[in-house]
Tab-separated table of C-alpha atoms in Angstrom:
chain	number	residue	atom	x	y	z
A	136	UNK	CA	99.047	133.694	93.921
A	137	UNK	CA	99.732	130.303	93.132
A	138	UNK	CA	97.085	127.442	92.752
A	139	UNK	CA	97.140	124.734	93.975
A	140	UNK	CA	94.445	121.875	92.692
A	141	UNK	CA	93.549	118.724	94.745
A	142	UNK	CA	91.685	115.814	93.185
A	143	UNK	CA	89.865	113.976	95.543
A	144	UNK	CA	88.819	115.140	99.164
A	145	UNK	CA	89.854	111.887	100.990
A	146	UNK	CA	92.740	110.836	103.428
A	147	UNK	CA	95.303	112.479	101.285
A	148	UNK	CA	93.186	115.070	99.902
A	149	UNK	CA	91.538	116.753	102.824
A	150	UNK	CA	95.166	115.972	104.935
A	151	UNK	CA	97.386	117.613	102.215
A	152	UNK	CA	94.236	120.515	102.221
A	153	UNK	CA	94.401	120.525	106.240
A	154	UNK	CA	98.287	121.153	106.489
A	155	UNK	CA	98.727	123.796	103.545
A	156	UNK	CA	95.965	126.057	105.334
A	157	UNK	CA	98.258	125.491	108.404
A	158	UNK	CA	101.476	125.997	106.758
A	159	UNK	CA	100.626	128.437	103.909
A	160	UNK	CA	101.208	132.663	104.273
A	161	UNK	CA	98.215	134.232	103.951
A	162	UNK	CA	98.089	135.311	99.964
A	163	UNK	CA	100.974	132.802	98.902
A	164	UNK	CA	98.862	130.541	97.650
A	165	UNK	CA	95.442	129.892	96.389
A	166	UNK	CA	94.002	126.087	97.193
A	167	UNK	CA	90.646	124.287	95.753
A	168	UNK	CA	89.702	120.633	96.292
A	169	UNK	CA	87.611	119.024	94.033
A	170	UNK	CA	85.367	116.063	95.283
A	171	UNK	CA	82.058	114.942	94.327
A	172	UNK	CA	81.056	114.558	98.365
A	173	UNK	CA	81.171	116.740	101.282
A	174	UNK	CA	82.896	114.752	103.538
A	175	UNK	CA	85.712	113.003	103.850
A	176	UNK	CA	85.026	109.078	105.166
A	177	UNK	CA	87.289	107.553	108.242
A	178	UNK	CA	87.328	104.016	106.394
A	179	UNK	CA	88.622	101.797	109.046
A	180	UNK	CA	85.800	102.847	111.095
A	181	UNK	CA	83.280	101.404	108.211
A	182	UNK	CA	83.119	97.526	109.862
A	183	UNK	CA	82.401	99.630	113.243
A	184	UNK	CA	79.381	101.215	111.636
A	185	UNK	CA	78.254	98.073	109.483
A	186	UNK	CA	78.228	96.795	113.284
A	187	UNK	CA	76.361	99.602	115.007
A	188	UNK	CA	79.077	100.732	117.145
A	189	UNK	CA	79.327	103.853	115.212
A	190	UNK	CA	76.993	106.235	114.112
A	191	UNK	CA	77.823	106.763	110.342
A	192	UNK	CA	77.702	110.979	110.420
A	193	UNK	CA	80.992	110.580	112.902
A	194	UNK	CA	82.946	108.482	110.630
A	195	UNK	CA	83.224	111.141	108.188
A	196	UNK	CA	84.324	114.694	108.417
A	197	UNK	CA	82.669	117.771	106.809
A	198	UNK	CA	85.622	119.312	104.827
A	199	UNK	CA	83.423	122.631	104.855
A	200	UNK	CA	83.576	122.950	108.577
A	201	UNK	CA	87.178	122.169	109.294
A	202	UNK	CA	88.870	123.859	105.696
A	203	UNK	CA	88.416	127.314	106.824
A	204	UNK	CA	90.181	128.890	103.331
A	205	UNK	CA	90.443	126.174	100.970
A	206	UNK	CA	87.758	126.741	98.252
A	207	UNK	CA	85.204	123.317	97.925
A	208	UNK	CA	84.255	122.285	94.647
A	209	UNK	CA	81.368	119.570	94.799
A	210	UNK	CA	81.823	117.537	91.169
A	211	UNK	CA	84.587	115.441	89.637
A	212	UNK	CA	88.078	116.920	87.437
A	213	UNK	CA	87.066	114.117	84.683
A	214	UNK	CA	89.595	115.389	82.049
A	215	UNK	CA	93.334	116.364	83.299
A	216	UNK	CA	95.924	117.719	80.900
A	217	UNK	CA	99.433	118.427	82.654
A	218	UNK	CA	101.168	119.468	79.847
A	219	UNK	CA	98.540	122.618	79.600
A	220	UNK	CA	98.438	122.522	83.621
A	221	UNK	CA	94.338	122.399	82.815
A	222	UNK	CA	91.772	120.087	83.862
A	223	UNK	CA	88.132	119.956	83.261
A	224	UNK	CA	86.018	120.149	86.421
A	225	UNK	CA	82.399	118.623	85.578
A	226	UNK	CA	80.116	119.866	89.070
A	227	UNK	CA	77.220	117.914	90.396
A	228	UNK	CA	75.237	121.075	89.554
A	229	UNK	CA	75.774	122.912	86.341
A	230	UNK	CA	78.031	122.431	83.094
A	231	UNK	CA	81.467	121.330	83.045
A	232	UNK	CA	84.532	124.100	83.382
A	233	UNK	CA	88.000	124.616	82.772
A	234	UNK	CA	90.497	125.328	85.334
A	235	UNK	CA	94.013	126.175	85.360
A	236	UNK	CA	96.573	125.482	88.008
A	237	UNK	CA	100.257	125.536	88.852
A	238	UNK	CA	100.207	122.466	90.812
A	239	UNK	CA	97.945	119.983	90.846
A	240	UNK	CA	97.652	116.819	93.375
A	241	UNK	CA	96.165	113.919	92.561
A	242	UNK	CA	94.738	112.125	95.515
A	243	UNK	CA	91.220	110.547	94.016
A	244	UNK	CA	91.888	107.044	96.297
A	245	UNK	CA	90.698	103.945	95.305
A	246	UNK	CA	87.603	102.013	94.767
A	247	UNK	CA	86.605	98.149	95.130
A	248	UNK	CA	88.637	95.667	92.318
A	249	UNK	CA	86.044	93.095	91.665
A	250	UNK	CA	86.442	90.065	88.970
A	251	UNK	CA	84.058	89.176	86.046
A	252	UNK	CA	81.996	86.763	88.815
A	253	UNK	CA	78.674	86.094	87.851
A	254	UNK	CA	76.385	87.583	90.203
A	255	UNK	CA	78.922	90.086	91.924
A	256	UNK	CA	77.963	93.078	90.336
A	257	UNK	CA	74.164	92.381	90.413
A	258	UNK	CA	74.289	90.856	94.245
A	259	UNK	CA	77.288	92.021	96.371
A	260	UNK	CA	77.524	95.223	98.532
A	261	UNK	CA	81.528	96.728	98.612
A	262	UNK	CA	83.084	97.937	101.830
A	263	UNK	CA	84.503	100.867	100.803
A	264	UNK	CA	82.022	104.029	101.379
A	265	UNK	CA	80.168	105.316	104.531
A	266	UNK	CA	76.701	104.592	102.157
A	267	UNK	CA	77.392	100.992	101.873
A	268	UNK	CA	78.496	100.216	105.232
A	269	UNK	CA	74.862	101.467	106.014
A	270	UNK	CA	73.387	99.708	104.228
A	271	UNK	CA	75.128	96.769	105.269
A	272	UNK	CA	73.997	97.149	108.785
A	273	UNK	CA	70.281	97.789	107.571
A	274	UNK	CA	70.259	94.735	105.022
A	275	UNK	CA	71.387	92.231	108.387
A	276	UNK	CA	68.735	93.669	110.940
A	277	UNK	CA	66.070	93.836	108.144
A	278	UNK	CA	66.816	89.948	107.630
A	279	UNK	CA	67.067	89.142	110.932
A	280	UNK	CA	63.060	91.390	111.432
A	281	UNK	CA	62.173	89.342	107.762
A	282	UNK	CA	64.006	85.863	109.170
A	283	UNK	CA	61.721	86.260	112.853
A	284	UNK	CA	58.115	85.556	111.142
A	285	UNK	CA	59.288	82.582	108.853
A	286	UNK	CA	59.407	78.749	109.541
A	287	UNK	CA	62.586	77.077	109.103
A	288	UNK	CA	63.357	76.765	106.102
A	289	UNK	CA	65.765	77.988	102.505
A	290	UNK	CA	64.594	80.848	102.491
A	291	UNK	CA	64.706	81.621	106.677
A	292	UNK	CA	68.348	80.180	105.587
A	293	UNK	CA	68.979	82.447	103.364
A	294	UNK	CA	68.472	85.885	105.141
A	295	UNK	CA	70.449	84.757	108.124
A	296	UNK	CA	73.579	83.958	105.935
A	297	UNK	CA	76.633	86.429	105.406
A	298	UNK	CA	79.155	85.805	103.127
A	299	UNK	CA	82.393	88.156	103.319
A	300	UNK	CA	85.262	87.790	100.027
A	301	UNK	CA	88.359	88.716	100.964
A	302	UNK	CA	90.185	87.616	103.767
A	303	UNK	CA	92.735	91.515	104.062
A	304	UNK	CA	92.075	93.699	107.215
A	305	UNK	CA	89.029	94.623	105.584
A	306	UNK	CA	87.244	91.370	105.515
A	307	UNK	CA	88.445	90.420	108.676
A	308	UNK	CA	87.232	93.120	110.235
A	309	UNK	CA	84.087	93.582	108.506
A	310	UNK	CA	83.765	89.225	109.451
A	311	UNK	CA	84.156	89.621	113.123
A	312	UNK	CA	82.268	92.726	113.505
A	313	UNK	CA	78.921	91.542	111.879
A	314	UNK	CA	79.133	88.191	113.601
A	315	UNK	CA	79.476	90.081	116.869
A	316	UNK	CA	76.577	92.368	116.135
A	317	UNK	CA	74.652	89.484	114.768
A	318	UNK	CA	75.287	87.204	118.631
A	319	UNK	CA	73.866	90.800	119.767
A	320	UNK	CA	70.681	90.767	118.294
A	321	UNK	CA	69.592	87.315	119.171
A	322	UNK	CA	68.465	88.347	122.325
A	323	UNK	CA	66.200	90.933	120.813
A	324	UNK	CA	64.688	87.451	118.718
A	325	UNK	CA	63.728	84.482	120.870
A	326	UNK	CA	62.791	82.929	117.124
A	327	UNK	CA	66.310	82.750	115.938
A	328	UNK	CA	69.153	80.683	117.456
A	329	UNK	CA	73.245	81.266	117.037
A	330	UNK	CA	73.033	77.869	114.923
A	331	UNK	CA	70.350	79.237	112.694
A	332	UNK	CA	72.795	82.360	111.615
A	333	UNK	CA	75.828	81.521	109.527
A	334	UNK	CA	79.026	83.148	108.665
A	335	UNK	CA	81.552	82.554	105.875
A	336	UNK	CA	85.035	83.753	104.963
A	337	UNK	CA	86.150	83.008	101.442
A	338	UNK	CA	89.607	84.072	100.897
A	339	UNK	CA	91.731	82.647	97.784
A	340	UNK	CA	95.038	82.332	99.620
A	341	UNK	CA	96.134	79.923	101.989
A	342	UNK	CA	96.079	82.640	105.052
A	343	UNK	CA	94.688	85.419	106.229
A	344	UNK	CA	95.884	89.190	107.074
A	345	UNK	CA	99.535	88.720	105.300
A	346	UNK	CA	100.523	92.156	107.098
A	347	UNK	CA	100.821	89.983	110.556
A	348	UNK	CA	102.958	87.425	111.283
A	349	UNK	CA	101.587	83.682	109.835
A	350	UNK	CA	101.180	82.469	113.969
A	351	UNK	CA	99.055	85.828	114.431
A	352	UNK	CA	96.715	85.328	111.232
A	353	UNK	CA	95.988	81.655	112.871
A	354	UNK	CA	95.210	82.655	116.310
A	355	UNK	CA	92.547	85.043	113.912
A	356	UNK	CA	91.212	82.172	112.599
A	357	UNK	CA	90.614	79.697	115.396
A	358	UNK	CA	89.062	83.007	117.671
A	359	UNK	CA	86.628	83.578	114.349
A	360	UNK	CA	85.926	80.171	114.501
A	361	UNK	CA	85.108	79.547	117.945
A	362	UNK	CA	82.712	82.856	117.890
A	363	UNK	CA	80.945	80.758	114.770
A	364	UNK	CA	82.451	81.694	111.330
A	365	UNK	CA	83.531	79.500	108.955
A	366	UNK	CA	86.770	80.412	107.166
A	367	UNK	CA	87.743	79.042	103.706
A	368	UNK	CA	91.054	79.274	102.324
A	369	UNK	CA	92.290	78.587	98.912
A	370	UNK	CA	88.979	78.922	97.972
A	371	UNK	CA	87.733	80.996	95.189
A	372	UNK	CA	84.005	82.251	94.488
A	373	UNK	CA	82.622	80.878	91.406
A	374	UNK	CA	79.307	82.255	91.491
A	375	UNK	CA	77.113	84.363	93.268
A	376	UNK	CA	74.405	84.003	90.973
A	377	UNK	CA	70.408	85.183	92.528
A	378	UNK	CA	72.810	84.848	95.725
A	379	UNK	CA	73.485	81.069	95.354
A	380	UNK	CA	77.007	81.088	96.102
A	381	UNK	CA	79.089	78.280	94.754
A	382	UNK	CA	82.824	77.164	95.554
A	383	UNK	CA	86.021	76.457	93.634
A	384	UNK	CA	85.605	73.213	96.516
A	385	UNK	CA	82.644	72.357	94.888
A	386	UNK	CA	80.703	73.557	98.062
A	387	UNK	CA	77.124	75.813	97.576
A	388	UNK	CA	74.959	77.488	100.091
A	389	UNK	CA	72.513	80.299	99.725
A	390	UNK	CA	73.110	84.090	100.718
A	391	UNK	CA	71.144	86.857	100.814
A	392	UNK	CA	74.081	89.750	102.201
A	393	UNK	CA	77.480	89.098	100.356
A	394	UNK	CA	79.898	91.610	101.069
A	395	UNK	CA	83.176	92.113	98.710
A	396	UNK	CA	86.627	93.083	100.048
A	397	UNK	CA	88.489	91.502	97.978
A	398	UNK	CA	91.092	94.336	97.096
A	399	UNK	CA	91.018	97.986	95.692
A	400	UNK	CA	92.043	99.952	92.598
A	401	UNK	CA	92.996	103.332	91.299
A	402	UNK	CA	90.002	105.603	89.538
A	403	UNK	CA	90.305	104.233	85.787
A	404	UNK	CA	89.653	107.452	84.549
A	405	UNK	CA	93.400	108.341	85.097
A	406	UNK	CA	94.989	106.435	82.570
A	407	UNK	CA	92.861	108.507	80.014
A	408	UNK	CA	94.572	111.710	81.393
A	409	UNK	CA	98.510	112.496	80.407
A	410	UNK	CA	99.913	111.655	83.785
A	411	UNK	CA	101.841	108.581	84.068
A	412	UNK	CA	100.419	105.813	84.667
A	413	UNK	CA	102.257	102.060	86.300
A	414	UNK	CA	101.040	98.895	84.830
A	415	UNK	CA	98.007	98.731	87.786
A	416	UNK	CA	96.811	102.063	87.024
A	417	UNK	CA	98.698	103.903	89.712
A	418	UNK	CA	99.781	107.277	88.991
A	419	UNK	CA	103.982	107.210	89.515
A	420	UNK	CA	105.034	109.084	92.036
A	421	UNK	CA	108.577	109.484	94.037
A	422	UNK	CA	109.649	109.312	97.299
A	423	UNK	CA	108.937	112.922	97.944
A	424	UNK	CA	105.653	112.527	96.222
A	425	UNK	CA	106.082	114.204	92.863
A	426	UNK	CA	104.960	112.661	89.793
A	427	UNK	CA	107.781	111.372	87.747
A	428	UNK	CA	107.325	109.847	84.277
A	429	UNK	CA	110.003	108.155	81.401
A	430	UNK	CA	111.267	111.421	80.622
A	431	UNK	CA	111.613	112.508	84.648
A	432	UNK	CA	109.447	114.596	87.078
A	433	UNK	CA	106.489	116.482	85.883
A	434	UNK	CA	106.886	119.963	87.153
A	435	UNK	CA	103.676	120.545	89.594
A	436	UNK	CA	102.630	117.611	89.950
A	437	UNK	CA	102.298	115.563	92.720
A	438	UNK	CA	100.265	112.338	94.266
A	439	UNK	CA	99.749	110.234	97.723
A	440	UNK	CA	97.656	107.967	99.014
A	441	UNK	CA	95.786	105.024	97.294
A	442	UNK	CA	95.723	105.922	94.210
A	443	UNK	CA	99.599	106.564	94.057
A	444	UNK	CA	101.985	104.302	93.531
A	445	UNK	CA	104.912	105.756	96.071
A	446	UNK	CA	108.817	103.712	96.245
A	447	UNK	CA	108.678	102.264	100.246
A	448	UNK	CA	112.120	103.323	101.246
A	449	UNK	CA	111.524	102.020	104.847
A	450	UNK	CA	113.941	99.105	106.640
A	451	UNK	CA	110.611	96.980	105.467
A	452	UNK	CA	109.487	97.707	102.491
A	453	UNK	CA	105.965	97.120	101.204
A	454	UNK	CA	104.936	94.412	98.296
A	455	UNK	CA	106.739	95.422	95.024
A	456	UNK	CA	108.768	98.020	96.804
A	457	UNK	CA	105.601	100.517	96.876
A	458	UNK	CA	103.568	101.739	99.971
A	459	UNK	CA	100.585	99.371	100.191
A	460	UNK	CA	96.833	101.272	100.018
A	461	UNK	CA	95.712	102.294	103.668
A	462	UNK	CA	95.370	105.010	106.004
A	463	UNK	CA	98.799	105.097	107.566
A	464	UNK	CA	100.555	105.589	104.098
A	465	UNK	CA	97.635	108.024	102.768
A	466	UNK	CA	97.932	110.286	106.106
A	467	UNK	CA	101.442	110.452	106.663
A	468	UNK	CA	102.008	111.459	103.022
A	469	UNK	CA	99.615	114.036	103.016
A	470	UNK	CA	101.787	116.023	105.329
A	471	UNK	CA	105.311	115.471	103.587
A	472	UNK	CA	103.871	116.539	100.483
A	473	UNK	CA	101.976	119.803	101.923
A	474	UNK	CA	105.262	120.571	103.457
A	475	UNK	CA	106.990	119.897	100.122
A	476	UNK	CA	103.947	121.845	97.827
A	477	UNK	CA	104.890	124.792	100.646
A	478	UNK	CA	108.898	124.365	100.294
A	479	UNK	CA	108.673	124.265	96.266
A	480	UNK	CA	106.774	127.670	96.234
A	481	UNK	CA	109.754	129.099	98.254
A	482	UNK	CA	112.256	127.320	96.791
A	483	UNK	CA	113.935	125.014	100.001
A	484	UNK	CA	114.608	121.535	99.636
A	485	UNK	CA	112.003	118.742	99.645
A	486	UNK	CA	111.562	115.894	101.649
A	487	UNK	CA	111.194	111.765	101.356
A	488	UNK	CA	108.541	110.139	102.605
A	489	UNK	CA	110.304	107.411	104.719
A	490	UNK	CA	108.199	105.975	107.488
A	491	UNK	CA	108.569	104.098	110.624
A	492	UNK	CA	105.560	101.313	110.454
A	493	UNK	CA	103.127	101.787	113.516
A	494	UNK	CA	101.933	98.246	113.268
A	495	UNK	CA	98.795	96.680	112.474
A	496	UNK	CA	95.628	96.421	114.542
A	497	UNK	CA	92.514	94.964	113.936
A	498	UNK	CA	88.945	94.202	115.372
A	499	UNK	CA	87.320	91.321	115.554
A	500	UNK	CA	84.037	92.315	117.268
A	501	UNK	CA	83.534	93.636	121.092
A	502	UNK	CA	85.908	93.233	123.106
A	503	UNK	CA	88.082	91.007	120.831
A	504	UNK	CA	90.827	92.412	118.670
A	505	UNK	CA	94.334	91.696	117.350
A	506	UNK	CA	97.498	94.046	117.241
A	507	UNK	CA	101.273	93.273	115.638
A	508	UNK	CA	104.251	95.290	115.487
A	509	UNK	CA	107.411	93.581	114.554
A	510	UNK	CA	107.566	90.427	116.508
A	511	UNK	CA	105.616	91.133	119.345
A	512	UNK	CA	101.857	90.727	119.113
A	513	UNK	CA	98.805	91.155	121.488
A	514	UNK	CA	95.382	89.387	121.346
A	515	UNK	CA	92.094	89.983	122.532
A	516	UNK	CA	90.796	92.399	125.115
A	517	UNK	CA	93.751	95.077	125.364
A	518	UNK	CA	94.689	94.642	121.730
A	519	UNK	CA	90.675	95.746	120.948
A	520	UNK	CA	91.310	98.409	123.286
A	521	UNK	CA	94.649	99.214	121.473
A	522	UNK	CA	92.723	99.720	118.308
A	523	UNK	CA	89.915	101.647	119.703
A	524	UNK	CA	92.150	104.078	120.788
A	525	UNK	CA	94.615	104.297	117.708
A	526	UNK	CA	92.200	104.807	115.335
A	527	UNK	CA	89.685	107.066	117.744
A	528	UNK	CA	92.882	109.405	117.818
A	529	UNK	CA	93.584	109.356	114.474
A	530	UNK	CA	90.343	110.162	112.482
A	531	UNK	CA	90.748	113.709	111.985
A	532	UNK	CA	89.210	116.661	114.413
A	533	UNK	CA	88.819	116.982	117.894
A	534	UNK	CA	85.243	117.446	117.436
A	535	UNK	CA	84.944	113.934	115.221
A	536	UNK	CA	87.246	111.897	118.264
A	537	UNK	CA	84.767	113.501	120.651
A	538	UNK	CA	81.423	112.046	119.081
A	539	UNK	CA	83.498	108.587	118.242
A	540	UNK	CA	84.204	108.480	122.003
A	541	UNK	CA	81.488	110.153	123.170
A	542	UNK	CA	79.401	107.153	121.038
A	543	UNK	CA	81.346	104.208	122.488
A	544	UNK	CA	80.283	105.594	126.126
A	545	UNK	CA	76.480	105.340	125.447
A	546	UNK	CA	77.149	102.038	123.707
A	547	UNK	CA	79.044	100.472	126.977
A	548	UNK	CA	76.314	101.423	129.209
A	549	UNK	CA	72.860	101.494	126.820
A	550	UNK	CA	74.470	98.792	123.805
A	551	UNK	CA	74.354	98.834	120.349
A	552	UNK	CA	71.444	101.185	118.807
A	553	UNK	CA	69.652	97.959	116.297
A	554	UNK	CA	66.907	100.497	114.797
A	555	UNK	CA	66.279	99.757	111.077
A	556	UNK	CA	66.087	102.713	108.769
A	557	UNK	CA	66.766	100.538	105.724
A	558	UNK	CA	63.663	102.750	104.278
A	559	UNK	CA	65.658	105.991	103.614
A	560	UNK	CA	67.025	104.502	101.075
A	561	UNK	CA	63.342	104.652	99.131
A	562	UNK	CA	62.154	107.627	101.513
A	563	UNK	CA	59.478	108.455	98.863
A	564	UNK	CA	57.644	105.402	98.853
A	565	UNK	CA	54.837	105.771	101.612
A	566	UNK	CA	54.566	109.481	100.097
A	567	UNK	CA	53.947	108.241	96.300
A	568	UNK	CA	51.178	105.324	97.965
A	569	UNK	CA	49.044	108.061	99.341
A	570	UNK	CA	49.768	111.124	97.539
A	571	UNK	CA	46.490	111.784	95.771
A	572	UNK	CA	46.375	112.660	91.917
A	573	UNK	CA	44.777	114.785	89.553
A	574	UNK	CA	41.983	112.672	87.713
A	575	UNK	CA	42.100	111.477	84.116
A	576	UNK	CA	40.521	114.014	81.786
A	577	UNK	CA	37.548	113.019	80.396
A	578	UNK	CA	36.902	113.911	77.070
């Protein structure tokens, strides 16, 4: 039998692993995915649980429960050499391997691009894993419990300021849904006021959301606004310093959560590897998702999703000509290039990836939302609906739309669950404070 290799158990991963089980004869081929976590993680749903509207365990999908033959590997491939169709697999458990393959898809996604900022890296949370939009959502109610029992004052300041950087679909999103989660829990504490808790928006450009039209992105901004964020544009972060943030405007105010959005990148451990690699770090791919390098395609090798960089041969191309990084692209190639792994072991034709844009829709918080296709655009309630729906449909499973749904049911009738469990993250502690110890030996 053939194998097949997949690097990386997200969108494009666990899709392209999904649709070869579907599509493969039994004994034609022989697939393993390689991913250091168990699940795969519905990102645009990661505002919704920052916000409480989701539980985190149904924004992600257990690839052991719904990849019935495809053999799980729980580590990282941290060396890759094409030309001897080998990588090295390094597990979370154990000593690293070597494993050969006949084709090999690389589908690791992307991670958070940050900038040499002082203070990012030591103060920022990213938006970009199911783990940090939980602890996103435990850092606001534990200021807002922390924020309750002090007088007015910097510090009281400080815990009931967010600061979001990036003004994409991400930070948008992430913006609108922690203000509206934030208006919710003021009636669970009389001590705080809407004008005590503050909201910013720093984006660099002079708009907002540059997939929708420029008359959309404002409407965006003056609904944000009037539901008490304040949006800066052409602004850049200086410093986030002890979580002092300062402005290229020469403004400063004090933060204690600042979450970063401000654009993605490929793993950097591929440009150590033989693939080839575009001047971003993308691996180069074609339109029907083979690798191709100087000296033409690399037999057996192929890539989607984020951490691909894929020609856009649509009537409306992306920026630079290449499929931009997000779900849509990362899904919808998945299953061209499963169909095309399957038609290359039997020798048919392959296939282009050429697709028909769905639009773009957004959430700004309950009940308010934004959705653009084309020309046409619809605000507020039934464009929040519209995205409910779209993406409850499309995160994979029947049994992860069920809990999704099933989840937004309580919520309408019992509201958003605002219990604090921001002490998992140190579940030892209490045990270590009591745990009694052997005695020092006397001598």
């Amino acid at each position: 039998m053939s194998k097949i290799l997949i690097v990386g158990g997200g969108y494009a991963g666990f899709y392209t692993a999904w649709k070869l089980e579907k599509w493969l004869r039994p004994g034609e081929a022989e697939v393993t995915i390689v991913d250091p976590l168990p699940y795969m993680a519905y990102l645009p749903f990661l505002p919704e649980v920052a916000a409480g509207s989701i539980e985190p365990r149904h924004a992600v999908t257990a690839r052991r429960r719904h990849l019935k033959t495809t053999h799980s590997v729980a580590g990282k491939v941290t060396t890759i050499s094409h030309a001897d169709k080998k990588v090295t697999i390094t597990p979370n458990e154990g000593e690293a391997y070597d494993f050969e393959y006949d084709h090999i898809v690389i589908a690791t996604g992307s991670v958070s691009r940050t900038f040499p900022i002082p203070g990012i890296a030591d103060n920022a949370i990213g938006m970009k894993t199911i783990e940090e939009a939980v602890a996103v959502r435990d850092r606001l109610v534990s200021n807002f419990e922390k924020a309750a029992s002090l007088p007015a004052g910097p510090e009281r300041d400080r815990l009931l300021t967010v600061t979001v950087v990036g003004g994409g679909f991400a930070g948008i999103e992430t913006l609108g849904e922690l203000r509206s989660f934030a208006t919710s829990l003021l009636r669970r504490y009389p001590e705080i006021t809407f004008d005590d808790t503050k909201f910013h928006l720093i984006e660099a450009m002079g708009r907002i959301m540059p997939e929708v039209a420029l008359e959309t992105s404002l409407w965006v901004i003056r609904k944000l606004t009037d539901l008490g964020a304040n949006i800066h544009l052409d602004t850049q972060l200086s410093s986030a310093v002890d979580g002092k943030i300062e402005l290229s405007t020469g403004e400063s105010f004090e933060s204690d959560l600042i979450v970063w959005t401000a654009g993605v990148m490929p793993r950097p451990f591929l440009r150590g590897t033989d693939l080839p690699i575009g001047e971003r770090g993308h691996v180069r791919g074609r339109p029907d998702l083979r690798v191709e390098g100087d000296d033409g395609i690399l037999e057996g090798a192929w890539t989607a999703g984020d951490t691909s960089a894929i020609p856009d041969i649509s009537a409306t191309p992306g920026p630079g000509g290449f499929c931009v990084p997000n779900a849509q692209h990362a899904v919808r190639q998945a299953k061209v290039l499963a169909r095309n792994i399957v038609a290359s072991l039997r020798g048919e034709g392959l296939a282009d990836y050429n697709h028909k844009n769905a639009g773009a829709v957004a959430g700004l918080g309950l009940n308010v939302g934004v959705f653009q296709s084309g020309k046409f655009a619809m605000k507020g309630y039934f464009a929040w609906l519209a995205h409910r729906f779209y993406h409850g449909l499309a995160i994979p499973t029947w049994e992860r739309k069920w809990r999704v749904f099933g989840g937004w049911v309580g919520h309408f009738f019992l509201g958003r669950d605002i219990v604090n469990i921001e002490a998992v993250q140190t579940p030892r502690a209490v045990f270590e404070e009591f745990a009694s110890r052997p005695r020092p030996k006397t001598d």
